[in-house]
């Protein structure tokens, strides 16, 4: 389209006044800037199960404005990568292989070595005891592997924004958990009088770390039957019947 100069003479587009060209460029830049939304979230993954990790990676790559910048099998690989670059969210499995660090110590190590990184735990061990311990250790969120893609994305975005994420159901369950036993028993007296064997304490600590009986058996090269028997014996000595009651005395068990 032709334009006129100050004397009313038609001027080809290439010879339009500089001021008009500048205005057009400014408008174009403003238009493009409107579409320059928040930069993509950078995510790193840690899971020793390759099928799970690759599947999660493919799932996240379908999401808009989200980049998977690292996918690792071991904590050592993750730590090495974090020394080179940062992420907005670290999605880590709570229970890695038997030769790996346990979930609690992994979270604590990340908090100490890389205090600016935000940890979102993803685990099949999705129970109040495990979640409470992970959050206390420094995780910013926790999501079960059985939850759906929408919940996962909500968790990632919440943690990246600096918020804590737990599902409504888990938040209610944690809120309903008592922190102490009754005044008549007292958790300190209960644990000290129980006379747990070193192996029974070992089994309970691993169980509170989110490990299954099978995983504990693999870790210590014992049979599943032996681990189950040690867990049952420990429960009997503590005077408890279920995992919820174990959760109540977890802090004393960690100190003992």
PDB file of N, CA and C in Angstrom, residues 72-163:
ATOM      1  N   UNK A  72      18.323 -39.311  34.773  1.00  0.00           N
ATOM      2  CA  UNK A  72      19.422 -40.049  35.375  1.00  0.00           C
ATOM      3  C   UNK A  72      18.966 -41.308  36.108  1.00  0.00           C
ATOM      4  N   UNK A  73      19.896 -42.263  36.170  1.00  0.00           N
ATOM      5  CA  UNK A  73      19.639 -43.540  36.832  1.00  0.00           C
ATOM      6  C   UNK A  73      20.155 -43.537  38.268  1.00  0.00           C
ATOM      7  N   UNK A  74      21.228 -42.800  38.527  1.00  0.00           N
ATOM      8  CA  UNK A  74      21.846 -42.799  39.852  1.00  0.00           C
ATOM      9  C   UNK A  74      21.938 -41.392  40.421  1.00  0.00           C
ATOM     10  N   UNK A  75      22.025 -41.317  41.740  1.00  0.00           N
ATOM     11  CA  UNK A  75      22.163 -40.021  42.407  1.00  0.00           C
ATOM     12  C   UNK A  75      23.497 -39.369  42.044  1.00  0.00           C
ATOM     13  N   UNK A  76      24.514 -40.177  41.812  1.00  0.00           N
ATOM     14  CA  UNK A  76      25.822 -39.640  41.428  1.00  0.00           C
ATOM     15  C   UNK A  76      25.737 -38.881  40.109  1.00  0.00           C
ATOM     16  N   UNK A  77      24.997 -39.455  39.154  1.00  0.00           N
ATOM     17  CA  UNK A  77      24.819 -38.775  37.862  1.00  0.00           C
ATOM     18  C   UNK A  77      24.062 -37.463  38.039  1.00  0.00           C
ATOM     19  N   UNK A  78      23.046 -37.492  38.887  1.00  0.00           N
ATOM     20  CA  UNK A  78      22.263 -36.274  39.136  1.00  0.00           C
ATOM     21  C   UNK A  78      23.126 -35.194  39.766  1.00  0.00           C
ATOM     22  N   UNK A  79      23.904 -35.556  40.769  1.00  0.00           N
ATOM     23  CA  UNK A  79      24.756 -34.578  41.445  1.00  0.00           C
ATOM     24  C   UNK A  79      25.776 -33.973  40.479  1.00  0.00           C
ATOM     25  N   UNK A  80      26.345 -34.815  39.620  1.00  0.00           N
ATOM     26  CA  UNK A  80      27.325 -34.329  38.639  1.00  0.00           C
ATOM     27  C   UNK A  80      26.674 -33.326  37.694  1.00  0.00           C
ATOM     28  N   UNK A  81      25.452 -33.610  37.265  1.00  0.00           N
ATOM     29  CA  UNK A  81      24.754 -32.703  36.350  1.00  0.00           C
ATOM     30  C   UNK A  81      24.425 -31.374  37.032  1.00  0.00           C
ATOM     31  N   UNK A  82      24.059 -31.433  38.307  1.00  0.00           N
ATOM     32  CA  UNK A  82      23.691 -30.213  39.030  1.00  0.00           C
ATOM     33  C   UNK A  82      24.886 -29.304  39.269  1.00  0.00           C
ATOM     34  N   UNK A  83      26.074 -29.860  39.221  1.00  0.00           N
ATOM     35  CA  UNK A  83      27.259 -29.009  39.344  1.00  0.00           C
ATOM     36  C   UNK A  83      27.506 -28.206  38.073  1.00  0.00           C
ATOM     37  N   UNK A  84      26.891 -28.633  36.961  1.00  0.00           N
ATOM     38  CA  UNK A  84      27.069 -27.956  35.678  1.00  0.00           C
ATOM     39  C   UNK A  84      25.914 -27.017  35.331  1.00  0.00           C
ATOM     40  N   UNK A  85      24.703 -27.379  35.751  1.00  0.00           N
ATOM     41  CA  UNK A  85      23.528 -26.566  35.424  1.00  0.00           C
ATOM     42  C   UNK A  85      22.447 -26.774  36.468  1.00  0.00           C
ATOM     43  N   UNK A  86      21.521 -25.838  36.514  1.00  0.00           N
ATOM     44  CA  UNK A  86      20.447 -25.912  37.497  1.00  0.00           C
ATOM     45  C   UNK A  86      19.129 -26.284  36.821  1.00  0.00           C
ATOM     46  N   UNK A  87      18.192 -26.698  37.644  1.00  0.00           N
ATOM     47  CA  UNK A  87      16.850 -27.025  37.152  1.00  0.00           C
ATOM     48  C   UNK A  87      15.830 -26.285  38.001  1.00  0.00           C
ATOM     49  N   UNK A  88      14.630 -26.149  37.474  1.00  0.00           N
ATOM     50  CA  UNK A  88      13.555 -25.526  38.245  1.00  0.00           C
ATOM     51  C   UNK A  88      12.934 -26.534  39.202  1.00  0.00           C
ATOM     52  N   UNK A  89      12.902 -27.794  38.781  1.00  0.00           N
ATOM     53  CA  UNK A  89      12.338 -28.858  39.618  1.00  0.00           C
ATOM     54  C   UNK A  89      13.133 -30.144  39.407  1.00  0.00           C
ATOM     55  N   UNK A  90      13.426 -30.830  40.512  1.00  0.00           N
ATOM     56  CA  UNK A  90      14.038 -32.157  40.451  1.00  0.00           C
ATOM     57  C   UNK A  90      12.965 -33.168  40.837  1.00  0.00           C
ATOM     58  N   UNK A  91      12.643 -34.073  39.924  1.00  0.00           N
ATOM     59  CA  UNK A  91      11.674 -35.126  40.222  1.00  0.00           C
ATOM     60  C   UNK A  91      12.468 -36.384  40.544  1.00  0.00           C
ATOM     61  N   UNK A  92      12.433 -36.804  41.797  1.00  0.00           N
ATOM     62  CA  UNK A  92      13.268 -37.927  42.225  1.00  0.00           C
ATOM     63  C   UNK A  92      12.418 -39.046  42.813  1.00  0.00           C
ATOM     64  N   UNK A  93      12.837 -40.276  42.521  1.00  0.00           N
ATOM     65  CA  UNK A  93      12.200 -41.450  43.108  1.00  0.00           C
ATOM     66  C   UNK A  93      12.672 -41.569  44.552  1.00  0.00           C
ATOM     67  N   UNK A  94      11.763 -41.921  45.441  1.00  0.00           N
ATOM     68  CA  UNK A  94      12.110 -41.992  46.861  1.00  0.00           C
ATOM     69  C   UNK A  94      12.879 -43.262  47.202  1.00  0.00           C
ATOM     70  N   UNK A  95      12.622 -44.331  46.473  1.00  0.00           N
ATOM     71  CA  UNK A  95      13.250 -45.613  46.788  1.00  0.00           C
ATOM     72  C   UNK A  95      14.037 -46.113  45.588  1.00  0.00           C
ATOM     73  N   UNK A  96      15.334 -45.822  45.582  1.00  0.00           N
ATOM     74  CA  UNK A  96      16.205 -46.263  44.499  1.00  0.00           C
ATOM     75  C   UNK A  96      16.714 -47.677  44.783  1.00  0.00           C
ATOM     76  N   UNK A  97      17.666 -48.145  44.002  1.00  0.00           N
ATOM     77  CA  UNK A  97      18.174 -49.504  44.135  1.00  0.00           C
ATOM     78  C   UNK A  97      18.900 -49.758  45.444  1.00  0.00           C
ATOM     79  N   UNK A  98      19.176 -51.034  45.746  1.00  0.00           N
ATOM     80  CA  UNK A  98      19.811 -51.414  47.015  1.00  0.00           C
ATOM     81  C   UNK A  98      21.208 -50.845  47.218  1.00  0.00           C
ATOM     82  N   UNK A  99      21.895 -50.482  46.141  1.00  0.00           N
ATOM     83  CA  UNK A  99      23.241 -49.914  46.278  1.00  0.00           C
ATOM     84  C   UNK A  99      23.210 -48.391  46.372  1.00  0.00           C
ATOM     85  N   UNK A 100      22.001 -47.816  46.308  1.00  0.00           N
ATOM     86  CA  UNK A 100      21.858 -46.365  46.313  1.00  0.00           C
ATOM     87  C   UNK A 100      21.571 -45.830  47.714  1.00  0.00           C
ATOM     88  N   UNK A 101      21.719 -44.519  47.860  1.00  0.00           N
ATOM     89  CA  UNK A 101      21.361 -43.852  49.109  1.00  0.00           C
ATOM     90  C   UNK A 101      19.852 -43.929  49.288  1.00  0.00           C
ATOM     91  N   UNK A 102      19.398 -43.998  50.552  1.00  0.00           N
ATOM     92  CA  UNK A 102      17.960 -44.071  50.800  1.00  0.00           C
ATOM     93  C   UNK A 102      17.308 -42.712  50.548  1.00  0.00           C
ATOM     94  N   UNK A 103      15.988 -42.712  50.456  1.00  0.00           N
ATOM     95  CA  UNK A 103      15.254 -41.504  50.085  1.00  0.00           C
ATOM     96  C   UNK A 103      15.506 -40.309  50.986  1.00  0.00           C
ATOM     97  N   UNK A 104      15.476 -40.525  52.298  1.00  0.00           N
ATOM     98  CA  UNK A 104      15.669 -39.406  53.228  1.00  0.00           C
ATOM     99  C   UNK A 104      17.037 -38.770  53.065  1.00  0.00           C
ATOM    100  N   UNK A 105      18.072 -39.594  53.000  1.00  0.00           N
ATOM    101  CA  UNK A 105      19.420 -39.049  52.873  1.00  0.00           C
ATOM    102  C   UNK A 105      19.656 -38.409  51.513  1.00  0.00           C
ATOM    103  N   UNK A 106      18.978 -38.889  50.486  1.00  0.00           N
ATOM    104  CA  UNK A 106      19.068 -38.258  49.175  1.00  0.00           C
ATOM    105  C   UNK A 106      18.512 -36.840  49.228  1.00  0.00           C
ATOM    106  N   UNK A 107      17.347 -36.694  49.830  1.00  0.00           N
ATOM    107  CA  UNK A 107      16.720 -35.369  49.941  1.00  0.00           C
ATOM    108  C   UNK A 107      17.592 -34.438  50.784  1.00  0.00           C
ATOM    109  N   UNK A 108      18.109 -34.956  51.883  1.00  0.00           N
ATOM    110  CA  UNK A 108      18.961 -34.135  52.749  1.00  0.00           C
ATOM    111  C   UNK A 108      20.241 -33.706  52.033  1.00  0.00           C
ATOM    112  N   UNK A 109      20.831 -34.622  51.268  1.00  0.00           N
ATOM    113  CA  UNK A 109      22.057 -34.289  50.535  1.00  0.00           C
ATOM    114  C   UNK A 109      21.793 -33.223  49.491  1.00  0.00           C
ATOM    115  N   UNK A 110      20.676 -33.324  48.797  1.00  0.00           N
ATOM    116  CA  UNK A 110      20.321 -32.305  47.798  1.00  0.00           C
ATOM    117  C   UNK A 110      20.104 -30.954  48.468  1.00  0.00           C
ATOM    118  N   UNK A 111      19.469 -30.959  49.621  1.00  0.00           N
ATOM    119  CA  UNK A 111      19.199 -29.708  50.332  1.00  0.00           C
ATOM    120  C   UNK A 111      20.500 -29.044  50.782  1.00  0.00           C
ATOM    121  N   UNK A 112      21.470 -29.845  51.205  1.00  0.00           N
ATOM    122  CA  UNK A 112      22.743 -29.294  51.693  1.00  0.00           C
ATOM    123  C   UNK A 112      23.644 -28.848  50.537  1.00  0.00           C
ATOM    124  N   UNK A 113      23.790 -29.692  49.522  1.00  0.00           N
ATOM    125  CA  UNK A 113      24.710 -29.396  48.422  1.00  0.00           C
ATOM    126  C   UNK A 113      24.138 -28.422  47.397  1.00  0.00           C
ATOM    127  N   UNK A 114      22.840 -28.502  47.188  1.00  0.00           N
ATOM    128  CA  UNK A 114      22.204 -27.643  46.191  1.00  0.00           C
ATOM    129  C   UNK A 114      20.949 -27.017  46.802  1.00  0.00           C
ATOM    130  N   UNK A 115      21.133 -26.087  47.738  1.00  0.00           N
ATOM    131  CA  UNK A 115      20.003 -25.544  48.512  1.00  0.00           C
ATOM    132  C   UNK A 115      18.959 -24.810  47.675  1.00  0.00           C
ATOM    133  N   UNK A 116      19.321 -24.371  46.480  1.00  0.00           N
ATOM    134  CA  UNK A 116      18.353 -23.643  45.652  1.00  0.00           C
ATOM    135  C   UNK A 116      17.479 -24.554  44.794  1.00  0.00           C
ATOM    136  N   UNK A 117      17.813 -25.839  44.765  1.00  0.00           N
ATOM    137  CA  UNK A 117      17.026 -26.768  43.958  1.00  0.00           C
ATOM    138  C   UNK A 117      15.759 -27.185  44.704  1.00  0.00           C
ATOM    139  N   UNK A 118      14.667 -27.334  43.959  1.00  0.00           N
ATOM    140  CA  UNK A 118      13.385 -27.719  44.555  1.00  0.00           C
ATOM    141  C   UNK A 118      13.101 -29.177  44.212  1.00  0.00           C
ATOM    142  N   UNK A 119      12.878 -29.979  45.235  1.00  0.00           N
ATOM    143  CA  UNK A 119      12.713 -31.425  45.064  1.00  0.00           C
ATOM    144  C   UNK A 119      11.245 -31.817  45.119  1.00  0.00           C
ATOM    145  N   UNK A 120      10.809 -32.513  44.080  1.00  0.00           N
ATOM    146  CA  UNK A 120       9.476 -33.113  44.049  1.00  0.00           C
ATOM    147  C   UNK A 120       9.677 -34.628  44.065  1.00  0.00           C
ATOM    148  N   UNK A 121       9.221 -35.277  45.117  1.00  0.00           N
ATOM    149  CA  UNK A 121       9.381 -36.721  45.239  1.00  0.00           C
ATOM    150  C   UNK A 121       8.224 -37.422  44.529  1.00  0.00           C
ATOM    151  N   UNK A 122       8.563 -38.470  43.776  1.00  0.00           N
ATOM    152  CA  UNK A 122       7.555 -39.281  43.107  1.00  0.00           C
ATOM    153  C   UNK A 122       7.831 -40.724  43.471  1.00  0.00           C
ATOM    154  N   UNK A 123       6.835 -41.382  44.072  1.00  0.00           N
ATOM    155  CA  UNK A 123       7.113 -42.723  44.576  1.00  0.00           C
ATOM    156  C   UNK A 123       5.865 -43.587  44.584  1.00  0.00           C
ATOM    157  N   UNK A 124       6.092 -44.895  44.489  1.00  0.00           N
ATOM    158  CA  UNK A 124       4.996 -45.852  44.630  1.00  0.00           C
ATOM    159  C   UNK A 124       4.614 -46.002  46.097  1.00  0.00           C
ATOM    160  N   UNK A 125       5.533 -45.615  46.989  1.00  0.00           N
ATOM    161  CA  UNK A 125       5.282 -45.691  48.430  1.00  0.00           C
ATOM    162  C   UNK A 125       4.580 -44.413  48.876  1.00  0.00           C
ATOM    163  N   UNK A 126       3.301 -44.349  48.561  1.00  0.00           N
ATOM    164  CA  UNK A 126       2.542 -43.119  48.796  1.00  0.00           C
ATOM    165  C   UNK A 126       1.664 -43.303  50.032  1.00  0.00           C
ATOM    166  N   UNK A 127       2.287 -43.148  51.194  1.00  0.00           N
ATOM    167  CA  UNK A 127       1.549 -43.254  52.448  1.00  0.00           C
ATOM    168  C   UNK A 127       1.959 -42.102  53.355  1.00  0.00           C
ATOM    169  N   UNK A 128       1.146 -41.857  54.366  1.00  0.00           N
ATOM    170  CA  UNK A 128       1.360 -40.688  55.221  1.00  0.00           C
ATOM    171  C   UNK A 128       2.727 -40.685  55.894  1.00  0.00           C
ATOM    172  N   UNK A 129       3.183 -41.858  56.331  1.00  0.00           N
ATOM    173  CA  UNK A 129       4.475 -41.927  57.018  1.00  0.00           C
ATOM    174  C   UNK A 129       5.610 -41.506  56.096  1.00  0.00           C
ATOM    175  N   UNK A 130       5.636 -42.065  54.896  1.00  0.00           N
ATOM    176  CA  UNK A 130       6.708 -41.750  53.946  1.00  0.00           C
ATOM    177  C   UNK A 130       6.651 -40.292  53.527  1.00  0.00           C
ATOM    178  N   UNK A 131       5.468 -39.796  53.241  1.00  0.00           N
ATOM    179  CA  UNK A 131       5.312 -38.403  52.803  1.00  0.00           C
ATOM    180  C   UNK A 131       5.775 -37.443  53.896  1.00  0.00           C
ATOM    181  N   UNK A 132       5.365 -37.694  55.125  1.00  0.00           N
ATOM    182  CA  UNK A 132       5.749 -36.816  56.236  1.00  0.00           C
ATOM    183  C   UNK A 132       7.257 -36.760  56.408  1.00  0.00           C
ATOM    184  N   UNK A 133       7.911 -37.907  56.330  1.00  0.00           N
ATOM    185  CA  UNK A 133       9.366 -37.951  56.486  1.00  0.00           C
ATOM    186  C   UNK A 133      10.067 -37.213  55.351  1.00  0.00           C
ATOM    187  N   UNK A 134       9.581 -37.401  54.126  1.00  0.00           N
ATOM    188  CA  UNK A 134      10.193 -36.745  52.970  1.00  0.00           C
ATOM    189  C   UNK A 134      10.053 -35.228  53.060  1.00  0.00           C
ATOM    190  N   UNK A 135       8.887 -34.765  53.451  1.00  0.00           N
ATOM    191  CA  UNK A 135       8.659 -33.319  53.553  1.00  0.00           C
ATOM    192  C   UNK A 135       9.506 -32.724  54.680  1.00  0.00           C
ATOM    193  N   UNK A 136       9.625 -33.458  55.769  1.00  0.00           N
ATOM    194  CA  UNK A 136      10.450 -32.991  56.883  1.00  0.00           C
ATOM    195  C   UNK A 136      11.920 -32.903  56.475  1.00  0.00           C
ATOM    196  N   UNK A 137      12.351 -33.809  55.604  1.00  0.00           N
ATOM    197  CA  UNK A 137      13.750 -33.826  55.166  1.00  0.00           C
ATOM    198  C   UNK A 137      14.072 -32.687  54.196  1.00  0.00           C
ATOM    199  N   UNK A 138      13.048 -32.088  53.593  1.00  0.00           N
ATOM    200  CA  UNK A 138      13.322 -30.957  52.704  1.00  0.00           C
ATOM    201  C   UNK A 138      12.652 -31.000  51.347  1.00  0.00           C
ATOM    202  N   UNK A 139      11.842 -32.031  51.079  1.00  0.00           N
ATOM    203  CA  UNK A 139      11.129 -32.074  49.799  1.00  0.00           C
ATOM    204  C   UNK A 139      10.097 -30.963  49.757  1.00  0.00           C
ATOM    205  N   UNK A 140       9.819 -30.462  48.545  1.00  0.00           N
ATOM    206  CA  UNK A 140       8.826 -29.399  48.379  1.00  0.00           C
ATOM    207  C   UNK A 140       7.476 -29.944  47.944  1.00  0.00           C
ATOM    208  N   UNK A 141       7.457 -31.218  47.567  1.00  0.00           N
ATOM    209  CA  UNK A 141       6.209 -31.833  47.155  1.00  0.00           C
ATOM    210  C   UNK A 141       6.374 -33.331  47.077  1.00  0.00           C
ATOM    211  N   UNK A 142       5.245 -34.033  47.046  1.00  0.00           N
ATOM    212  CA  UNK A 142       5.276 -35.488  46.983  1.00  0.00           C
ATOM    213  C   UNK A 142       4.063 -35.938  46.183  1.00  0.00           C
ATOM    214  N   UNK A 143       4.289 -36.811  45.213  1.00  0.00           N
ATOM    215  CA  UNK A 143       3.195 -37.324  44.397  1.00  0.00           C
ATOM    216  C   UNK A 143       3.378 -38.818  44.185  1.00  0.00           C
ATOM    217  N   UNK A 144       2.284 -39.565  44.241  1.00  0.00           N
ATOM    218  CA  UNK A 144       2.344 -41.004  44.052  1.00  0.00           C
ATOM    219  C   UNK A 144       2.412 -41.364  42.578  1.00  0.00           C
ATOM    220  N   UNK A 145       3.051 -42.476  42.266  1.00  0.00           N
ATOM    221  CA  UNK A 145       3.166 -42.899  40.875  1.00  0.00           C
ATOM    222  C   UNK A 145       1.827 -43.347  40.299  1.00  0.00           C
ATOM    223  N   UNK A 146       0.853 -43.523  41.157  1.00  0.00           N
ATOM    224  CA  UNK A 146      -0.471 -43.902  40.684  1.00  0.00           C
ATOM    225  C   UNK A 146      -1.356 -42.724  40.350  1.00  0.00           C
ATOM    226  N   UNK A 147      -0.858 -41.511  40.604  1.00  0.00           N
ATOM    227  CA  UNK A 147      -1.666 -40.329  40.310  1.00  0.00           C
ATOM    228  C   UNK A 147      -1.569 -39.975  38.825  1.00  0.00           C
ATOM    229  N   UNK A 148      -2.503 -39.134  38.360  1.00  0.00           N
ATOM    230  CA  UNK A 148      -2.596 -38.892  36.920  1.00  0.00           C
ATOM    231  C   UNK A 148      -1.705 -37.748  36.442  1.00  0.00           C
ATOM    232  N   UNK A 149      -1.675 -37.558  35.115  1.00  0.00           N
ATOM    233  CA  UNK A 149      -0.803 -36.568  34.492  1.00  0.00           C
ATOM    234  C   UNK A 149      -1.149 -35.149  34.927  1.00  0.00           C
ATOM    235  N   UNK A 150      -2.441 -34.871  35.054  1.00  0.00           N
ATOM    236  CA  UNK A 150      -2.870 -33.531  35.463  1.00  0.00           C
ATOM    237  C   UNK A 150      -2.333 -33.192  36.845  1.00  0.00           C
ATOM    238  N   UNK A 151      -2.406 -34.141  37.763  1.00  0.00           N
ATOM    239  CA  UNK A 151      -1.898 -33.920  39.119  1.00  0.00           C
ATOM    240  C   UNK A 151      -0.383 -33.735  39.112  1.00  0.00           C
ATOM    241  N   UNK A 152       0.303 -34.493  38.256  1.00  0.00           N
ATOM    242  CA  UNK A 152       1.748 -34.360  38.152  1.00  0.00           C
ATOM    243  C   UNK A 152       2.129 -32.959  37.693  1.00  0.00           C
ATOM    244  N   UNK A 153       1.439 -32.452  36.679  1.00  0.00           N
ATOM    245  CA  UNK A 153       1.755 -31.116  36.174  1.00  0.00           C
ATOM    246  C   UNK A 153       1.429 -30.048  37.205  1.00  0.00           C
ATOM    247  N   UNK A 154       0.356 -30.230  37.939  1.00  0.00           N
ATOM    248  CA  UNK A 154       0.032 -29.284  39.019  1.00  0.00           C
ATOM    249  C   UNK A 154       1.150 -29.265  40.047  1.00  0.00           C
ATOM    250  N   UNK A 155       1.669 -30.454  40.374  1.00  0.00           N
ATOM    251  CA  UNK A 155       2.744 -30.557  41.364  1.00  0.00           C
ATOM    252  C   UNK A 155       4.010 -29.872  40.856  1.00  0.00           C
ATOM    253  N   UNK A 156       4.375 -30.124  39.605  1.00  0.00           N
ATOM    254  CA  UNK A 156       5.594 -29.535  39.034  1.00  0.00           C
ATOM    255  C   UNK A 156       5.509 -28.012  39.043  1.00  0.00           C
ATOM    256  N   UNK A 157       4.390 -27.475  38.596  1.00  0.00           N
ATOM    257  CA  UNK A 157       4.247 -26.020  38.505  1.00  0.00           C
ATOM    258  C   UNK A 157       4.183 -25.373  39.889  1.00  0.00           C
ATOM    259  N   UNK A 158       3.551 -26.056  40.826  1.00  0.00           N
ATOM    260  CA  UNK A 158       3.474 -25.508  42.182  1.00  0.00           C
ATOM    261  C   UNK A 158       4.858 -25.454  42.823  1.00  0.00           C
ATOM    262  N   UNK A 159       5.602 -26.536  42.712  1.00  0.00           N
ATOM    263  CA  UNK A 159       6.947 -26.591  43.301  1.00  0.00           C
ATOM    264  C   UNK A 159       7.880 -25.597  42.610  1.00  0.00           C
ATOM    265  N   UNK A 160       7.788 -25.483  41.291  1.00  0.00           N
ATOM    266  CA  UNK A 160       8.626 -24.535  40.551  1.00  0.00           C
ATOM    267  C   UNK A 160       8.347 -23.104  40.992  1.00  0.00           C
ATOM    268  N   UNK A 161       7.097 -22.833  41.369  1.00  0.00           N
ATOM    269  CA  UNK A 161       6.708 -21.483  41.799  1.00  0.00           C
ATOM    270  C   UNK A 161       7.055 -21.218  43.257  1.00  0.00           C
ATOM    271  N   UNK A 162       7.650 -22.208  43.921  1.00  0.00           N
ATOM    272  CA  UNK A 162       8.063 -22.014  45.309  1.00  0.00           C
ATOM    273  C   UNK A 162       7.028 -22.433  46.328  1.00  0.00           C
ATOM    274  N   UNK A 163       5.955 -23.081  45.858  1.00  0.00           N
ATOM    275  CA  UNK A 163       4.915 -23.530  46.786  1.00  0.00           C
ATOM    276  C   UNK A 163       5.128 -24.997  47.153  1.00  0.00           C
TER     277      UNK A 163
END
